[in-house]
Amino acid sequence: MSKNIRLEVSKAAQFLAAGAVEALEPRVKAAQKALEDSTCAGNDFLGWMHLASSITPEHLADLKETAKVLRENCDTIVVAGIGGSYLGARAVIEALGNSFEWLANDGKNPIMLFAGNNIGEDYLYELTTYLKGRKFGVINISKSGTTTETALAFRLLRKQCEEQRGIEMARKVIVAVTDAKKGAARVTADKEGYKSFIIPDNVGGRFSVLTPVGLLPIACAGFDIEALVKGAADMEKLTAPEVPFAENPAEQYAAVRNALYANGKKTEILVNFQPKLHYMNEWWKQLYGESEGKDGKGIFPAAVDFTTDLHSMGQWIQEGERTIFETVVSVETPEHTVLFPHDDENLDGLNFLEGKRVDEVNKMAELGTQLAHVDGGVPNMRLVVERLDEYHLGQMIYFFERACGISGLLLEVNPFNQPGVEAYKKNMFALLGKPGYEKETEAIKARL
Ligand code: PA5
């Protein structure tokens, strides 16, 4: 039987006054009630809360059937999307996939590529060059249907797909995930007759990984979306308001990080010891950054991959400004076994490790780092995950989402909006002279 993910907070709580975390219980429970009763700020974006437990078998079957069509007709699938329309899918696919898929692809699964998440001309050149001659399909993901980065990539990809594969096949292997009615992505999908999925109005981008935004690409990559959803649905129960505060991991995490913030710990570093979790870090950064960074407030969400970054950021974390705390995602058991080999010459002096699993060394690095950082004044939480599979990733996703909702309300911000994201877009359109932006163009040019 699978073990639930578990949060350890003692090495963070030791930096706080006795009772500081417990004192937050009434506010945490009030935040939970506001979320459940839909009375909190941003209450029109709470569709994520019971999404996992309400997904129907028919919906999952529709996603799997669409994934089957793409898998049967494509050797490569490009997922076009940015921010919340990108990071969740990539996080899960990279956590579950072979790190060397590029080189080791055995043809059983399509190669999954990502676009529409930057405006890099070289990136797009190299991508479209790579796709030449390949049997590729596209999943175009955009809730607004108007995001520049995604629209640009989709223009290029659609054209190339139609030219390379013919209009009829392109219509089969291009799928849209977008709003029910509005936006260019919806208009194009309806006009071309693409298969499409709807992003619910009441689910914001960064909370949308369990909608088709995440589930379709994950299913296309060959992973078990039912197990992912089951993990999230089980975590709904484990983080529900009726679960006592001391046993509720989402409530504990939200409370501890807010107590630390109130004590001057302004930056949280999410740490992993598995390179496959790099994009989970990225997903988490967006979730917390967009949800909490507003009104002049918010813990800055940073992330590192250890032990890699111990050789770059380790010095700062050990001895830099003491305004940080860490949350370590610790995977108990890797999927594969590699033993430390014997070497007759033993020039590196490492024969004492002979026969040990590589993960045993990794775990001692993890423990040694935790103790060193705590000694150096860095509060440390640990999220212990039995293994990297769909079920546990589903648990992690919902755990972080639920805690994020609670945490944002403790901080007294609206965790479900992102008004600040518009500022750069307005300037960019003004600088580019987009029709309708004439006044802004004039004003911004006067500043240059
Ligand atoms: O979380 C969010 O709302 C954002 O990151 C969006 O997901 C991102 O800006 C992409 O937007 P859209 O899906 O409308 O293209």
Coordinates of C-alpha atoms and ligand atoms in Angstrom, one line a residue:
M1 CA 0.0 0.0 0.0
S2 CA 1.2 3.5 -0.9
K3 CA 2.4 5.7 1.9
N4 CA 1.0 9.3 2.0
I5 CA 3.4 12.2 1.7
R6 CA 4.4 13.5 5.1
L7 CA 5.6 16.9 6.3
E8 CA 8.2 17.3 9.0
V9 CA 8.4 20.7 10.6
S10 CA 10.4 20.3 13.8
K11 CA 13.6 21.7 12.3
A12 CA 11.8 24.8 11.2
A13 CA 9.6 25.2 14.4
Q14 CA 12.8 25.2 16.5
F15 CA 13.5 28.7 15.1
L16 CA 10.2 30.0 16.3
A17 CA 9.0 31.0 19.8
A18 CA 7.2 28.1 21.6
G19 CA 3.6 28.0 20.6
A20 CA 4.0 30.3 17.6
V21 CA 2.7 27.8 15.1
E22 CA -0.1 26.6 17.3
A23 CA -1.2 30.2 17.8
L24 CA -2.0 30.4 14.1
E25 CA -4.5 27.5 14.3
P26 CA -7.7 29.7 14.6
R27 CA -6.6 31.8 11.6
V28 CA -5.7 28.7 9.6
K29 CA -9.1 27.1 10.3
A30 CA -10.8 30.4 9.4
A31 CA -8.9 30.4 6.1
Q32 CA -10.0 26.8 5.4
K33 CA -13.6 27.7 6.2
A34 CA -13.4 30.7 3.9
L35 CA -12.1 28.5 1.1
E36 CA -14.8 25.8 1.7
D37 CA -17.6 28.3 2.0
S38 CA -16.3 30.3 -1.0
T39 CA -16.3 33.5 1.1
C40 CA -12.6 34.4 0.6
A41 CA -11.0 36.9 -1.7
G42 CA -10.8 35.4 -5.2
N43 CA -13.8 33.1 -4.5
D44 CA -14.6 32.9 -8.2
F45 CA -11.4 30.9 -8.7
L46 CA -11.9 28.0 -6.3
G47 CA -12.8 25.4 -8.9
W48 CA -9.5 23.6 -8.2
M49 CA -10.5 22.7 -4.6
H50 CA -12.7 19.7 -5.4
L51 CA -11.6 19.2 -9.0
A52 CA -9.8 15.9 -8.4
S53 CA -12.6 14.3 -6.5
S54 CA -15.2 15.4 -9.1
I55 CA -13.5 14.3 -12.3
T56 CA -15.7 11.8 -14.0
P57 CA -14.6 8.5 -15.6
E58 CA -16.1 9.8 -18.9
H59 CA -13.8 12.9 -18.8
L60 CA -10.8 10.8 -18.2
A61 CA -11.8 8.4 -20.9
D62 CA -12.2 11.3 -23.4
L63 CA -8.7 12.6 -22.4
K64 CA -7.2 9.1 -22.9
E65 CA -8.9 8.6 -26.2
T66 CA -7.6 11.9 -27.5
A67 CA -4.1 11.0 -26.2
K68 CA -4.4 7.7 -28.0
V69 CA -5.1 9.4 -31.3
L70 CA -2.1 11.7 -30.9
R71 CA 0.2 8.9 -29.8
E72 CA -0.9 6.7 -32.7
N73 CA -0.3 9.5 -35.2
C74 CA 2.8 11.4 -33.8
D75 CA 6.4 10.6 -33.0
T76 CA 6.7 14.0 -31.4
I77 CA 4.1 16.1 -29.5
V78 CA 4.7 19.8 -28.9
V79 CA 2.9 21.3 -26.0
A80 CA 2.4 25.1 -26.6
G81 CA 1.6 27.1 -23.4
I82 CA 3.2 29.3 -20.8
G83 CA 2.9 29.8 -17.0
G84 CA 0.0 27.9 -15.6
S85 CA -0.7 26.5 -19.1
Y86 CA 2.7 24.9 -19.2
L87 CA 4.5 24.2 -15.9
G88 CA 2.3 21.6 -14.4
A89 CA 2.4 19.3 -17.4
R90 CA 6.1 19.7 -17.8
A91 CA 6.7 19.2 -14.0
V92 CA 4.9 15.8 -14.0
I93 CA 6.3 14.6 -17.4
E94 CA 9.9 15.4 -16.4
A95 CA 9.4 13.9 -12.9
L96 CA 8.1 10.6 -14.4
G97 CA 10.0 10.4 -17.7
N98 CA 13.4 9.2 -18.6
S99 CA 16.0 12.0 -18.2
F100 CA 17.6 10.9 -21.5
E101 CA 14.4 10.6 -23.6
W102 CA 16.0 12.6 -26.3
L103 CA 18.7 10.0 -26.8
A104 CA 17.1 6.9 -25.4
N105 CA 13.6 7.2 -27.0
D106 CA 12.5 3.7 -28.0
G107 CA 9.6 4.8 -30.0
K108 CA 7.0 3.5 -27.5
N109 CA 6.2 7.0 -26.4
P110 CA 6.3 10.2 -28.4
I111 CA 9.0 12.7 -27.6
M112 CA 7.3 15.6 -25.7
L113 CA 8.5 19.1 -26.4
F114 CA 7.5 22.4 -25.0
A115 CA 7.0 25.7 -26.8
G116 CA 5.1 29.0 -26.4
N117 CA 6.8 29.6 -23.1
N118 CA 9.3 32.2 -24.3
I119 CA 10.0 34.5 -27.3
G120 CA 13.4 33.2 -28.1
E121 CA 14.0 33.4 -31.8
D122 CA 16.8 30.9 -31.7
Y123 CA 14.6 28.5 -29.6
L124 CA 11.8 28.7 -32.2
Y125 CA 14.3 28.3 -35.1
E126 CA 15.9 25.3 -33.5
L127 CA 12.5 23.7 -32.6
T128 CA 11.0 24.1 -36.1
T129 CA 14.2 22.8 -37.6
Y130 CA 14.2 19.8 -35.4
L131 CA 10.6 19.1 -36.3
K132 CA 11.3 19.1 -40.0
G133 CA 10.4 15.6 -41.3
R134 CA 9.0 14.5 -38.0
K135 CA 5.4 13.3 -37.6
F136 CA 4.5 15.9 -35.0
G137 CA 1.3 17.1 -33.3
V138 CA 0.5 20.1 -31.2
I139 CA -1.5 20.7 -28.0
N140 CA -2.3 24.4 -28.0
I141 CA -3.0 25.4 -24.4
S142 CA -4.2 28.9 -23.4
K143 CA -7.0 29.9 -21.2
S144 CA -7.3 33.4 -22.5
G145 CA -6.5 32.2 -26.0
T146 CA -4.6 35.4 -26.6
T147 CA -1.2 35.0 -24.9
T148 CA 1.5 36.3 -27.2
E149 CA 4.2 33.7 -26.5
T150 CA 1.8 30.8 -27.1
A151 CA 0.0 32.4 -30.0
L152 CA 3.4 33.0 -31.8
A153 CA 4.6 29.5 -31.3
F154 CA 1.2 28.1 -32.4
R155 CA 1.2 30.1 -35.6
L156 CA 4.6 28.7 -36.5
L157 CA 3.7 25.1 -35.5
R158 CA 0.3 25.0 -37.1
K159 CA 1.7 26.3 -40.4
Q160 CA 4.5 23.7 -40.3
C161 CA 2.2 20.9 -39.3
E162 CA -0.2 21.7 -42.1
E163 CA 2.6 21.9 -44.6
Q164 CA 4.4 18.8 -43.5
R165 CA 1.4 16.6 -42.7
G166 CA -1.4 17.9 -44.8
I167 CA -4.5 19.8 -43.7
E168 CA -6.5 16.7 -42.8
M169 CA -3.9 15.1 -40.7
A170 CA -3.1 18.4 -39.0
R171 CA -6.7 18.7 -38.0
K172 CA -6.4 15.3 -36.4
V173 CA -3.2 16.0 -34.5
I174 CA -3.8 19.5 -33.3
V175 CA -5.8 19.7 -30.1
A176 CA -6.8 22.9 -28.3
V177 CA -7.2 23.3 -24.5
T178 CA -8.8 26.7 -24.0
D179 CA -11.8 28.7 -22.9
A180 CA -15.3 27.5 -23.8
K181 CA -16.2 30.5 -25.8
K182 CA -13.7 33.3 -26.0
G183 CA -10.2 33.9 -27.4
A184 CA -8.4 33.2 -30.6
A185 CA -7.5 29.6 -29.7
R186 CA -11.2 28.8 -29.3
V187 CA -12.1 30.6 -32.6
T188 CA -9.4 28.7 -34.5
A189 CA -10.3 25.4 -32.9
D190 CA -13.9 25.7 -33.8
K191 CA -13.2 27.0 -37.3
E192 CA -10.7 24.1 -38.1
G193 CA -12.7 21.5 -36.2
Y194 CA -9.9 20.6 -33.8
K195 CA -10.6 18.4 -30.9
S196 CA -10.8 20.7 -27.9
F197 CA -11.1 20.7 -24.2
I198 CA -12.4 23.4 -21.9
I199 CA -10.5 25.0 -19.1
P200 CA -13.1 25.7 -16.4
D201 CA -13.8 29.4 -15.8
N202 CA -13.3 29.0 -12.1
V203 CA -9.8 27.4 -12.3
G204 CA -6.8 29.8 -12.6
G205 CA -3.8 28.9 -14.7
R206 CA -1.5 27.9 -11.8
F207 CA -4.1 25.7 -10.3
S208 CA -5.0 24.0 -13.5
V209 CA -2.7 21.0 -13.8
L210 CA -5.6 18.6 -13.0
T211 CA -7.7 20.0 -15.8
P212 CA -6.9 19.0 -19.4
V213 CA -4.2 21.6 -19.3
G214 CA -2.0 19.1 -17.5
L215 CA -3.9 15.9 -17.9
L216 CA -3.9 15.7 -21.7
P217 CA -0.1 16.2 -22.2
I218 CA 0.6 13.9 -19.3
A219 CA -1.6 11.2 -20.9
C220 CA 0.1 11.8 -24.2
A221 CA 3.4 11.2 -22.6
G222 CA 2.2 7.7 -21.5
F223 CA 1.5 8.3 -17.9
D224 CA -1.4 7.2 -15.7
I225 CA -3.7 10.2 -15.2
E226 CA -6.1 8.2 -13.2
A227 CA -3.4 7.5 -10.5
L228 CA -2.4 11.2 -10.6
V229 CA -6.0 12.3 -10.0
K230 CA -6.5 9.6 -7.3
G231 CA -3.4 10.9 -5.4
A232 CA -4.8 14.4 -5.6
A233 CA -8.3 13.3 -4.5
D234 CA -6.9 11.4 -1.5
M235 CA -4.9 14.5 -0.5
E236 CA -8.2 16.5 -0.6
K237 CA -9.3 14.3 2.2
L238 CA -6.0 14.5 4.1
T239 CA -6.0 18.3 4.0
A240 CA -9.7 18.9 4.6
P241 CA -10.8 21.5 7.3
E242 CA -12.0 18.7 9.6
V243 CA -8.6 17.1 9.8
P244 CA -7.0 18.3 13.1
F245 CA -4.5 21.2 12.7
A246 CA -1.6 19.1 14.1
E247 CA -2.2 16.3 11.6
N248 CA -3.1 18.4 8.5
P249 CA 0.0 18.8 6.3
A250 CA -1.3 21.7 4.3
E251 CA -2.4 23.6 7.4
Q252 CA 1.0 22.9 9.0
Y253 CA 3.0 24.0 6.0
A254 CA 0.9 27.2 5.6
A255 CA 1.2 28.1 9.3
V256 CA 5.0 27.4 9.6
R257 CA 5.9 29.4 6.5
N258 CA 3.8 32.3 7.6
A259 CA 5.3 32.2 11.1
L260 CA 8.8 32.2 9.7
Y261 CA 7.9 35.1 7.4
A262 CA 6.6 37.1 10.3
N263 CA 10.1 36.4 11.9
G264 CA 12.0 37.9 9.0
K265 CA 12.4 34.8 6.8
K266 CA 11.5 36.4 3.6
T267 CA 12.7 33.8 1.1
E268 CA 11.7 30.2 0.9
I269 CA 13.9 27.8 -1.0
L270 CA 12.3 24.7 -2.4
V271 CA 15.0 22.0 -2.5
N272 CA 15.1 18.7 -4.2
F273 CA 17.8 16.0 -4.3
Q274 CA 16.4 14.5 -7.6
P275 CA 17.1 16.3 -10.8
K276 CA 13.8 15.0 -12.2
L277 CA 12.1 17.4 -9.8
H278 CA 13.5 20.5 -11.4
Y279 CA 10.3 21.4 -13.1
M280 CA 8.2 20.7 -10.0
N281 CA 10.3 23.4 -8.4
E282 CA 9.4 25.7 -11.3
W283 CA 5.7 24.8 -11.0
W284 CA 5.8 25.5 -7.3
K285 CA 7.6 28.8 -7.8
Q286 CA 4.8 30.0 -10.1
L287 CA 2.1 28.7 -7.7
Y288 CA 3.4 30.6 -4.7
G289 CA 5.0 33.5 -6.5
E290 CA 1.8 34.5 -8.4
S291 CA -0.5 33.7 -5.5
E292 CA 1.4 35.6 -2.7
G293 CA 3.6 38.2 -4.3
K294 CA 1.3 41.2 -4.2
D295 CA 0.3 44.3 -2.1
G296 CA 3.9 44.8 -1.2
K297 CA 4.0 41.4 0.5
G298 CA 4.9 37.7 0.0
I299 CA 7.6 35.2 0.7
F300 CA 10.0 35.1 -2.3
P301 CA 9.8 31.5 -3.7
A302 CA 13.3 30.4 -4.8
A303 CA 14.4 26.9 -5.7
V304 CA 17.5 24.7 -6.1
D305 CA 18.4 21.3 -7.3
F306 CA 20.8 19.6 -4.9
T307 CA 23.4 18.4 -4.8
T308 CA 24.1 20.2 -8.1
D309 CA 23.4 23.6 -6.6
L310 CA 25.3 22.9 -3.4
H311 CA 28.3 23.7 -5.6
S312 CA 26.9 27.0 -6.6
M313 CA 24.3 28.3 -4.1
G314 CA 25.5 26.2 -1.1
Q315 CA 27.8 28.9 0.2
W316 CA 25.1 31.6 0.2
I317 CA 22.6 29.3 1.8
Q318 CA 25.1 28.2 4.5
E319 CA 26.5 31.7 5.4
G320 CA 24.6 34.4 3.5
E321 CA 22.0 36.8 4.9
R322 CA 19.8 34.9 7.4
T323 CA 16.5 35.7 5.8
I324 CA 15.8 32.3 4.2
F325 CA 14.2 29.0 5.1
E326 CA 14.2 25.7 3.1
T327 CA 11.5 23.1 2.3
V328 CA 13.1 19.9 1.1
V329 CA 11.2 17.5 -1.1
S330 CA 12.7 14.1 -0.2
V331 CA 12.0 11.1 -2.3
E332 CA 12.4 8.0 -0.2
T333 CA 13.1 5.3 -2.9
P334 CA 14.3 5.8 -6.5
E335 CA 12.9 3.7 -9.2
H336 CA 16.2 2.1 -10.3
T337 CA 19.2 0.6 -8.5
V338 CA 22.8 1.6 -9.3
L339 CA 25.5 0.4 -7.0
F340 CA 28.8 2.1 -6.3
P341 CA 31.4 0.1 -8.2
H342 CA 34.7 -1.4 -7.0
D343 CA 37.9 0.1 -8.5
D344 CA 41.1 -1.9 -8.0
E345 CA 43.3 1.2 -7.9
N346 CA 41.0 3.2 -5.6
L347 CA 42.7 6.4 -6.7
D348 CA 39.6 8.4 -5.7
G349 CA 39.6 6.7 -2.3
L350 CA 35.9 5.8 -2.7
N351 CA 36.1 2.0 -2.3
F352 CA 34.6 2.4 1.2
L353 CA 31.3 3.1 -0.6
E354 CA 31.6 -0.1 -2.8
G355 CA 28.4 -2.0 -3.1
K356 CA 26.2 0.8 -1.6
R357 CA 23.3 2.2 -3.6
V358 CA 24.0 5.6 -5.1
D359 CA 20.9 6.8 -3.3
E360 CA 22.4 5.9 0.1
V361 CA 25.1 8.5 -0.7
N362 CA 22.5 11.0 -1.8
K363 CA 20.5 10.5 1.4
M364 CA 23.6 11.1 3.5
A365 CA 24.3 14.2 1.4
E366 CA 20.7 15.3 2.2
L367 CA 20.9 14.6 5.9
G368 CA 24.3 16.3 6.1
T369 CA 23.0 19.3 4.3
Q370 CA 20.0 19.6 6.5
L371 CA 22.0 19.5 9.7
A372 CA 24.6 22.0 8.3
H373 CA 22.0 24.4 7.1
V374 CA 20.0 24.2 10.4
D375 CA 23.4 24.8 12.2
G376 CA 23.9 27.8 9.9
G377 CA 20.5 29.3 10.9
V378 CA 18.3 28.1 8.1
P379 CA 14.9 26.7 9.3
N380 CA 14.2 23.5 7.4
M381 CA 11.0 21.6 6.6
R382 CA 10.9 18.2 4.8
L383 CA 8.2 16.9 2.6
V384 CA 8.8 13.1 2.5
V385 CA 7.5 11.4 -0.7
E386 CA 7.6 7.6 -0.9
R387 CA 8.4 7.5 -4.6
L388 CA 8.1 9.5 -7.8
D389 CA 5.0 8.0 -9.3
E390 CA 1.8 9.4 -10.6
Y391 CA -0.1 8.8 -7.3
H392 CA 2.5 10.6 -5.1
L393 CA 2.9 13.5 -7.6
G394 CA -0.9 13.9 -7.5
Q395 CA -0.7 14.1 -3.7
M396 CA 2.1 16.7 -3.9
I397 CA 0.2 18.8 -6.3
Y398 CA -2.9 19.0 -4.2
F399 CA -0.9 19.5 -1.0
F400 CA 0.9 22.5 -2.4
E401 CA -2.3 23.9 -3.9
R402 CA -4.3 23.6 -0.8
A403 CA -1.5 25.0 1.4
C404 CA -1.1 27.9 -1.1
G405 CA -4.8 28.9 -0.7
I406 CA -4.5 28.8 3.1
S407 CA -1.2 30.6 3.1
G408 CA -2.3 33.4 0.8
L409 CA -5.3 34.1 3.0
L410 CA -3.1 34.1 6.2
L411 CA -1.0 36.7 4.4
E412 CA -4.2 38.6 3.7
V413 CA -3.9 38.8 -0.1
N414 CA -6.1 37.5 -2.8
P415 CA -4.2 34.2 -3.7
F416 CA -6.1 33.7 -6.9
N417 CA -5.4 36.8 -9.0
Q418 CA -2.3 38.0 -10.7
P419 CA -2.9 41.7 -11.7
G420 CA 0.9 42.4 -11.7
V421 CA 1.4 40.1 -14.8
E422 CA -0.3 42.6 -17.0
A423 CA 2.2 45.4 -16.5
Y424 CA 4.9 44.0 -18.9
K425 CA 2.3 43.1 -21.5
K426 CA 0.9 46.6 -21.6
N427 CA 4.4 48.1 -22.1
M428 CA 5.3 45.4 -24.7
F429 CA 2.2 46.1 -26.8
A430 CA 2.7 49.8 -26.5
L431 CA 6.4 49.5 -27.6
L432 CA 5.3 47.2 -30.5
G433 CA 2.6 49.6 -31.6
K434 CA -0.3 47.2 -31.2
P435 CA -3.5 48.7 -32.7
G436 CA -5.6 50.1 -29.9
Y437 CA -2.5 51.0 -27.8
E438 CA -1.8 54.4 -29.6
K439 CA -2.0 56.5 -26.4
E440 CA 0.2 54.1 -24.5
T441 CA 2.7 54.0 -27.4
E442 CA 3.0 57.7 -27.4
A443 CA 3.4 57.8 -23.6
I444 CA 6.0 55.1 -23.4
K445 CA 8.1 56.5 -26.3
A446 CA 8.2 59.8 -24.5
R447 CA 10.0 57.9 -21.6
L448 CA 12.7 56.4 -23.8
Ligands
PA5_1 O1 -1.4 31.3 -13.7 C1 -1.8 32.1 -14.6 O2 -2.9 32.6 -14.7 C2 -0.8 32.5 -15.7 O3 0.5 32.0 -15.5 C3 -1.3 31.9 -17.0 O4 -1.5 30.6 -17.0 C4 -0.4 32.3 -18.2 O5 -0.2 33.7 -18.2 C5 -0.9 31.8 -19.5 O6 -2.2 32.3 -19.8 P1 -3.1 31.7 -20.8 O7 -3.5 30.3 -20.4 O8 -4.3 32.6 -20.8 O9 -2.4 31.7 -22.1

